[in-house]
Coordinates of C-alpha atoms and ligand atoms in Angstrom, one line a residue:
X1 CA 9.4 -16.0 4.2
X2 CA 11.5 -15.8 7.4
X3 CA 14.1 -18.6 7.5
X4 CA 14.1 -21.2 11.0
X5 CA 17.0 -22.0 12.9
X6 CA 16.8 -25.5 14.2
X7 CA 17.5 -25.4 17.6
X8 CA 19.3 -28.4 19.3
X9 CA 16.4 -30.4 20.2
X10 CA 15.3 -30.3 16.5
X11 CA 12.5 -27.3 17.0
X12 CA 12.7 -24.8 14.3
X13 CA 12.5 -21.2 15.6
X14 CA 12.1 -18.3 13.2
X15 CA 15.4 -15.9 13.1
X16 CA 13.8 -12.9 13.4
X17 CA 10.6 -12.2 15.5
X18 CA 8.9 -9.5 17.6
X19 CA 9.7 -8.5 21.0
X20 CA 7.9 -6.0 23.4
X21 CA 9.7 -5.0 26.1
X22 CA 8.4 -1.2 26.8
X23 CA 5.1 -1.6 24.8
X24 CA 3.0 -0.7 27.5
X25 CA -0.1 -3.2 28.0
X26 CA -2.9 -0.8 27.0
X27 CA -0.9 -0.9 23.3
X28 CA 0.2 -4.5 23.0
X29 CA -2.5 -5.6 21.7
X30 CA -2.4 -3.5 18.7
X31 CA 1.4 -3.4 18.2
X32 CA 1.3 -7.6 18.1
X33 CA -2.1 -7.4 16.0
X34 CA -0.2 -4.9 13.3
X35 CA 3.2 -7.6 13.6
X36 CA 1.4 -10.7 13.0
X37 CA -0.3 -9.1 10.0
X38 CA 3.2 -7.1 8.9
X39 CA 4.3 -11.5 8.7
X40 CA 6.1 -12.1 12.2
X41 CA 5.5 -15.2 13.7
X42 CA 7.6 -15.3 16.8
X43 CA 6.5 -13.0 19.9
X44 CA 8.7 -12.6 22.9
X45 CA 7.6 -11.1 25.9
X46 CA 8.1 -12.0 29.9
X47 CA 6.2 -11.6 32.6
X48 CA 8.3 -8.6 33.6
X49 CA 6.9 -6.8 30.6
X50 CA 3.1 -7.0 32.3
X51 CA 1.6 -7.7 28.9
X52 CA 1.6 -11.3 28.3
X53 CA -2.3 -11.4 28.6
X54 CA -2.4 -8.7 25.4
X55 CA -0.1 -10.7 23.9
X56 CA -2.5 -13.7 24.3
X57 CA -5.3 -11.5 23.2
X58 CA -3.8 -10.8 20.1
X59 CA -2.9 -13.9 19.4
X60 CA -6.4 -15.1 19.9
X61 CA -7.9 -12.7 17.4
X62 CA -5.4 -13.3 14.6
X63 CA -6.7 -16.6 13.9
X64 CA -3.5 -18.0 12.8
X65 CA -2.8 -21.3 13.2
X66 CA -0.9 -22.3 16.6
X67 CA 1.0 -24.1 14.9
X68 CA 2.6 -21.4 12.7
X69 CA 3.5 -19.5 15.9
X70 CA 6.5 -19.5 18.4
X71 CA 6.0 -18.0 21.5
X72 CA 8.3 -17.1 23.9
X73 CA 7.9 -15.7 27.4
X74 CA 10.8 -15.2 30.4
X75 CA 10.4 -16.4 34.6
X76 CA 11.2 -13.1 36.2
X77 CA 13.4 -13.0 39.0
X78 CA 11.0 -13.3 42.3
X79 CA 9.8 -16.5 40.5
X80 CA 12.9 -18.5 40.5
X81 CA 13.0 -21.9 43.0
X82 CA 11.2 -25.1 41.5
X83 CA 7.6 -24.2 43.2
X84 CA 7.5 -20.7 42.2
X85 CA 8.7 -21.1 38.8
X86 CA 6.0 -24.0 38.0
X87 CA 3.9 -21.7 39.9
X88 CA 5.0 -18.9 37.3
X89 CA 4.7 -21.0 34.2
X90 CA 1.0 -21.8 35.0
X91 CA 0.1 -17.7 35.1
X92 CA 1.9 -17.3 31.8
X93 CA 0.2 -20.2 30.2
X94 CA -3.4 -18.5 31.8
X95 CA -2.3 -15.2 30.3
X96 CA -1.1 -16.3 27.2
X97 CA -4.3 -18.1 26.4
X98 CA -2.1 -20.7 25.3
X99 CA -2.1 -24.6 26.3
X100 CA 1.8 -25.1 25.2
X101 CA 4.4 -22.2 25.4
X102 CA 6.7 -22.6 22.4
X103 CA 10.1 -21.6 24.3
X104 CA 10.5 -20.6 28.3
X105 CA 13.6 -18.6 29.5
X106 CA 15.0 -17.9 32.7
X107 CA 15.0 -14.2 32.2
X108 CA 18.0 -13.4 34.2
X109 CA 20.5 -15.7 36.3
X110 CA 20.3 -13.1 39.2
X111 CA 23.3 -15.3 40.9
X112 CA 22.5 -13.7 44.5
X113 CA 19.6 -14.9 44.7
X114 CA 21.0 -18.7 44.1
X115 CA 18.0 -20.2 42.6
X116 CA 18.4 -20.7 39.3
X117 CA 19.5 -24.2 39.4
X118 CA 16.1 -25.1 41.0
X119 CA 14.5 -23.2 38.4
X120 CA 16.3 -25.0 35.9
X121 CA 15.2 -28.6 37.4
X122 CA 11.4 -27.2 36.7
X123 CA 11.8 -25.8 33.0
X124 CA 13.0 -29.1 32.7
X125 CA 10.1 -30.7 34.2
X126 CA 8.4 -28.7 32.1
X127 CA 9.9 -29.3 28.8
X128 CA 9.6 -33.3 30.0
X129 CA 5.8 -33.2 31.0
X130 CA 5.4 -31.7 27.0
X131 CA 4.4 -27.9 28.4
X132 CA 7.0 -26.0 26.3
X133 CA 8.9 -27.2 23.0
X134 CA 12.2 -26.0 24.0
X135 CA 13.6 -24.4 27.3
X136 CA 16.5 -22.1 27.7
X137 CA 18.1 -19.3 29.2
X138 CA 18.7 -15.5 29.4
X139 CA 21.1 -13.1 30.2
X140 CA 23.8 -15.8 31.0
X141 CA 27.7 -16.2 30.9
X142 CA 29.5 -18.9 30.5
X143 CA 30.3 -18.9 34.0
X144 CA 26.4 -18.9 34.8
X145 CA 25.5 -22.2 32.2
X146 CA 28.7 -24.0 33.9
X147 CA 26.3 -23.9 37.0
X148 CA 23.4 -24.9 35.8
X149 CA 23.8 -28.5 35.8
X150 CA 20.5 -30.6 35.1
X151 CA 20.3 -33.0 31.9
X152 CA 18.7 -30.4 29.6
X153 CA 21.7 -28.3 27.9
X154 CA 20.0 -24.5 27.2
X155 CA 18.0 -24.5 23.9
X156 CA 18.6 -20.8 23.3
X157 CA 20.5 -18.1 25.4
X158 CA 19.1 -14.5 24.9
X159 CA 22.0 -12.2 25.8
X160 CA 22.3 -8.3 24.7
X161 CA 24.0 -8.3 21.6
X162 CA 24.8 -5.4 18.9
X163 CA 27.4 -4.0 17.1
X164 CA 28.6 -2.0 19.9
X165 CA 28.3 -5.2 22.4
X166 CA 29.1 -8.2 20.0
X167 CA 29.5 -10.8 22.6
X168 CA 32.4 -12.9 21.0
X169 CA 33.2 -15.2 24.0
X170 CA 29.2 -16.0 25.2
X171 CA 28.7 -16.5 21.3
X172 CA 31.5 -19.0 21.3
X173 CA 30.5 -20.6 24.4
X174 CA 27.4 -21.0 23.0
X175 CA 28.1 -22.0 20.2
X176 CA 30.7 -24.9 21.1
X177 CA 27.5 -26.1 23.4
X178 CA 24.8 -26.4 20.9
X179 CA 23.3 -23.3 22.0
X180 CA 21.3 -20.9 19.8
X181 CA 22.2 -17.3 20.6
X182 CA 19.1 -14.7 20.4
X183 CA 20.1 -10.9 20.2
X184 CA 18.0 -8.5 22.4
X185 CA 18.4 -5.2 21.9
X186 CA 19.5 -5.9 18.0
X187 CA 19.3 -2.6 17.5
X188 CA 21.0 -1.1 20.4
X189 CA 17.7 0.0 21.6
X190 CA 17.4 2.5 17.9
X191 CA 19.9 4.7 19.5
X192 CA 23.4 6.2 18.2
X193 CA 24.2 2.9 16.4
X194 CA 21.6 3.4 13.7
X195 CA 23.6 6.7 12.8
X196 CA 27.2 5.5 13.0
X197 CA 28.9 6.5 10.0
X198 CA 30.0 2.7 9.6
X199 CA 26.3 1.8 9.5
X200 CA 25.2 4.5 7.4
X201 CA 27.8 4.5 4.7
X202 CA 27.1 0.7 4.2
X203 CA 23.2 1.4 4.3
X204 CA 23.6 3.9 1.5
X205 CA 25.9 1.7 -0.7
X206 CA 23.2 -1.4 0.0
X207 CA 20.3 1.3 -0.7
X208 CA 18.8 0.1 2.6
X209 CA 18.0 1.1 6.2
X210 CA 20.8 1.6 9.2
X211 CA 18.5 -0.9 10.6
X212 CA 18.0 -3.3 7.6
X213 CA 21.9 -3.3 7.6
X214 CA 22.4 -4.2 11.5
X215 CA 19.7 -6.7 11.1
X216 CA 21.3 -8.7 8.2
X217 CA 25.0 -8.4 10.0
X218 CA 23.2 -10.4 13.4
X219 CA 21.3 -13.0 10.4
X220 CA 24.5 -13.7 8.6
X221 CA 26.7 -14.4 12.1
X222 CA 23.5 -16.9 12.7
X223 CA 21.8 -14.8 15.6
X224 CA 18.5 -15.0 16.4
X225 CA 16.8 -11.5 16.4
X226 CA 13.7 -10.0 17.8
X227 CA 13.7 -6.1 17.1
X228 CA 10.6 -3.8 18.7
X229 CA 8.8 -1.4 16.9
X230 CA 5.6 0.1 17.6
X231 CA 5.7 1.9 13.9
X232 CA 3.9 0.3 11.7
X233 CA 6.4 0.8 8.8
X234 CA 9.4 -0.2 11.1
X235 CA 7.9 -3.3 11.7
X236 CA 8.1 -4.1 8.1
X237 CA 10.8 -2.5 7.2
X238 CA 12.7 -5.0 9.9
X239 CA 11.4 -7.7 8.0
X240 CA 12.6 -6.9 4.9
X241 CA 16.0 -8.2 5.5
X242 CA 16.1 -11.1 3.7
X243 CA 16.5 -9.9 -0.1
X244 CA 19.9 -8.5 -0.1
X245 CA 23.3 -9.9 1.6
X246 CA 26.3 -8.1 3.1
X247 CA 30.1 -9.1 1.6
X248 CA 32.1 -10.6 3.7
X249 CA 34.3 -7.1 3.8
X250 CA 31.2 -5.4 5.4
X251 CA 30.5 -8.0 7.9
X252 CA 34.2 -7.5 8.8
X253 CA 33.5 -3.5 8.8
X254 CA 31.0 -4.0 11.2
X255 CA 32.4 -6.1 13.0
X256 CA 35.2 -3.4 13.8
X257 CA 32.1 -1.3 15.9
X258 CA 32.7 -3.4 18.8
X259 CA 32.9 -1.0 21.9
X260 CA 31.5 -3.2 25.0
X261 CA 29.2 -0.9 25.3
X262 CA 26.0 -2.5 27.3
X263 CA 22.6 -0.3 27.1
X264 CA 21.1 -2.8 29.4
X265 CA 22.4 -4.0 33.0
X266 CA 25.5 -6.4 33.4
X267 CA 23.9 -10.3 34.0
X268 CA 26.9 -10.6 36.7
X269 CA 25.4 -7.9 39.5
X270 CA 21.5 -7.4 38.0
X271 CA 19.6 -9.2 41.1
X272 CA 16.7 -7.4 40.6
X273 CA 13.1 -9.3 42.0
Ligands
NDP301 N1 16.1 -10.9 27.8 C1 16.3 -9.6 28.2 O1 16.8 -9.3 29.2 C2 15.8 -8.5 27.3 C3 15.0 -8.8 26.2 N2 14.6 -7.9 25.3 C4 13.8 -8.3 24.1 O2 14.4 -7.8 22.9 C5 13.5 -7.0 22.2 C6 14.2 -5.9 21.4 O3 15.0 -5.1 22.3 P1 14.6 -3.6 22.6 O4 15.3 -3.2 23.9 O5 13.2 -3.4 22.5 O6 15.5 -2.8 21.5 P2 15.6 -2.7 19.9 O7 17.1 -2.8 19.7 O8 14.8 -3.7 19.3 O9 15.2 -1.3 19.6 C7 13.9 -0.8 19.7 C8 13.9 0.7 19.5 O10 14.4 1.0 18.2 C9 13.4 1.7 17.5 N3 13.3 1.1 16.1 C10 12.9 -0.1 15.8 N4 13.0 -0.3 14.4 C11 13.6 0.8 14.0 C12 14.0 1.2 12.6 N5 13.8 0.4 11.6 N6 14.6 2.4 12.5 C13 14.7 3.2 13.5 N7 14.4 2.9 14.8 C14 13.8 1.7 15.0 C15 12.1 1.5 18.2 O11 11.2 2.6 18.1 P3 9.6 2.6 17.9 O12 9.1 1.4 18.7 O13 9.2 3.9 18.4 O14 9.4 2.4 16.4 C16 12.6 1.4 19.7 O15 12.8 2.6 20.2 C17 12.6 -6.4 23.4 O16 11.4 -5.9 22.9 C18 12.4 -7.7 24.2 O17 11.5 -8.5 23.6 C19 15.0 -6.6 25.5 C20 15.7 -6.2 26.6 C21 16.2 -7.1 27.6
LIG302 O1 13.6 -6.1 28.8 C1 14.0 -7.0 29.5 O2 13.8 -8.2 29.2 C2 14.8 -6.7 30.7 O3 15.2 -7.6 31.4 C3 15.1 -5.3 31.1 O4 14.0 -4.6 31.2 C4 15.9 -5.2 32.4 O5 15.1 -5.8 33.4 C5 16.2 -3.8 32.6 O6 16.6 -3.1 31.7 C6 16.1 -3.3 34.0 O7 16.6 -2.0 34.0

């Protein structure tokens, strides 16, 4: 039901999956539970979130096959050098309940602390020793992946990404590099976006959400997305995306929204452990 993108290793990743950031830890369990039975397949979490382990839980108690899952989680900032972010892996894995993570991010490339090369060298110890499917990074610019050196070029790179922050030259960059590009924050975080008149006049032509029509603008670009929703009915009402297409003229319409406009903090200056 949810189409793959093949990432450049070969690994299919679903396009459009679950992420919960802000679902605090005593809830997780319950939002994943009511996601994996709405049809996601993909989770992303971090171990800045401080819910991985409900994550785990969930996934425990689904009973779906492993292999019909891809699970991502993120090495937070305090983690990164090659010790600490093997170190880090190892307590995701534990709380995960997982023996294999399906993809591993470096959550930000907090360039003051200067580490993320070294952390880089262990994802791709990592991805070598068979521990994760596919490594890769988050919250980078181009002028952070020139840096990173290694063999290993970035499976995925999970940047902020929205009609009001659409990202052109990191897309580019990525995409001249083999790169997948995930969009957090697809829906600018449900905020004035989803009631832009641009959005809404196309989601009442379509018949559809504001949300259903920001989510099948990132799927036909060839974004990854991973929209949260603790509502029940928003989780599947995110899902249902892939029965209708936008013309080319509204893809250019909303394409016209860009604003620069970050809800999250700039990847240049965030340093935060
Ligand atoms: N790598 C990184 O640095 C970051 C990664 N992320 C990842 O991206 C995921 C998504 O980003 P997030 O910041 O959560 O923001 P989203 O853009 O996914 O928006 C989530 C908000 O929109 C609301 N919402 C969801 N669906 C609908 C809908 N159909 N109609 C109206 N409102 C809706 C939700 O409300 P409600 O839940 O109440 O239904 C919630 O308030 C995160 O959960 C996380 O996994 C996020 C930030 C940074
Ligand atoms: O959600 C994430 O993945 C984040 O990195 C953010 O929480 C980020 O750390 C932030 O918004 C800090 O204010």
């Amino acid at each position: 039901m949810i189409p793959t993108v093949k990432l450049n290793n070969g690994v299919e990743m679903p396009q459009l999956g679950y992420g919960v950031f802000q679902v605090p830890d005593d809830e997780t369990r319950a939002a994943v539970a009511a996601a994996l039975e709405a049809g996601y397949r993909s989770i992303d979490t971090a171990t800045a979130y401080g819910n991985e382990g409900s994550v785990g839980r969930a996934i425990a108690e689904s009973g779906i096959p492993r292999d019909e899952l891809f699970v991502t989680t993120k090495l937070w900032n305090a983690d990164q050098g090659y010790d600490e972010t093997l170190r880090a892996f190892d307590k995701s894995l534990d709380l995960l309940g997982l023996d294999h993570l399906d993809l591993y991010l470096i959550h930000w490339p907090a360039p003051e602390l200067g580490r993320y090369t070294e952390s880089w060298r262990a994802f791709e110890k990592l991805y070598a020793d068979g521990r994760v499917r596919a490594i890769g990074v988050s919250n980078f610019q181009p002028s952070h992946l020139e840096r990173l050196g290694g063999e290993v070029v970035p499976a995925v790179n999970q940047v902020e990404l929205h009609p009001y922050l659409q990202q052109r030259e990191v897309r580019a960059y990525n995409a001249g590099h083999g790169i997948a590009t995930e969009a957090w924050s697809p829906l600018a975080k449900g905020g004035d976006l989803l009631g832009d008149p641009v959005v809404k006049a196309l989601a009442e032509r379509h018949g559809r959400t504001p949300a259903q029509i920001v989510l099948r603008w990132h799927l036909q670009l060839g974004n990854v997305v991973i929209p949260k929703s603790v509502t029940p009915s928003r989780m599947r009402e995110n899902l249902a995306v892939f029965d209708f297409t936008l013309s080319d003229a509204d893809v250019a319409q909303l394409s016209t929204l860009d604003r620069g406009e970050r809800t999250g903090p700039d990847p240049d200056t965030f340093n935060a452990v």
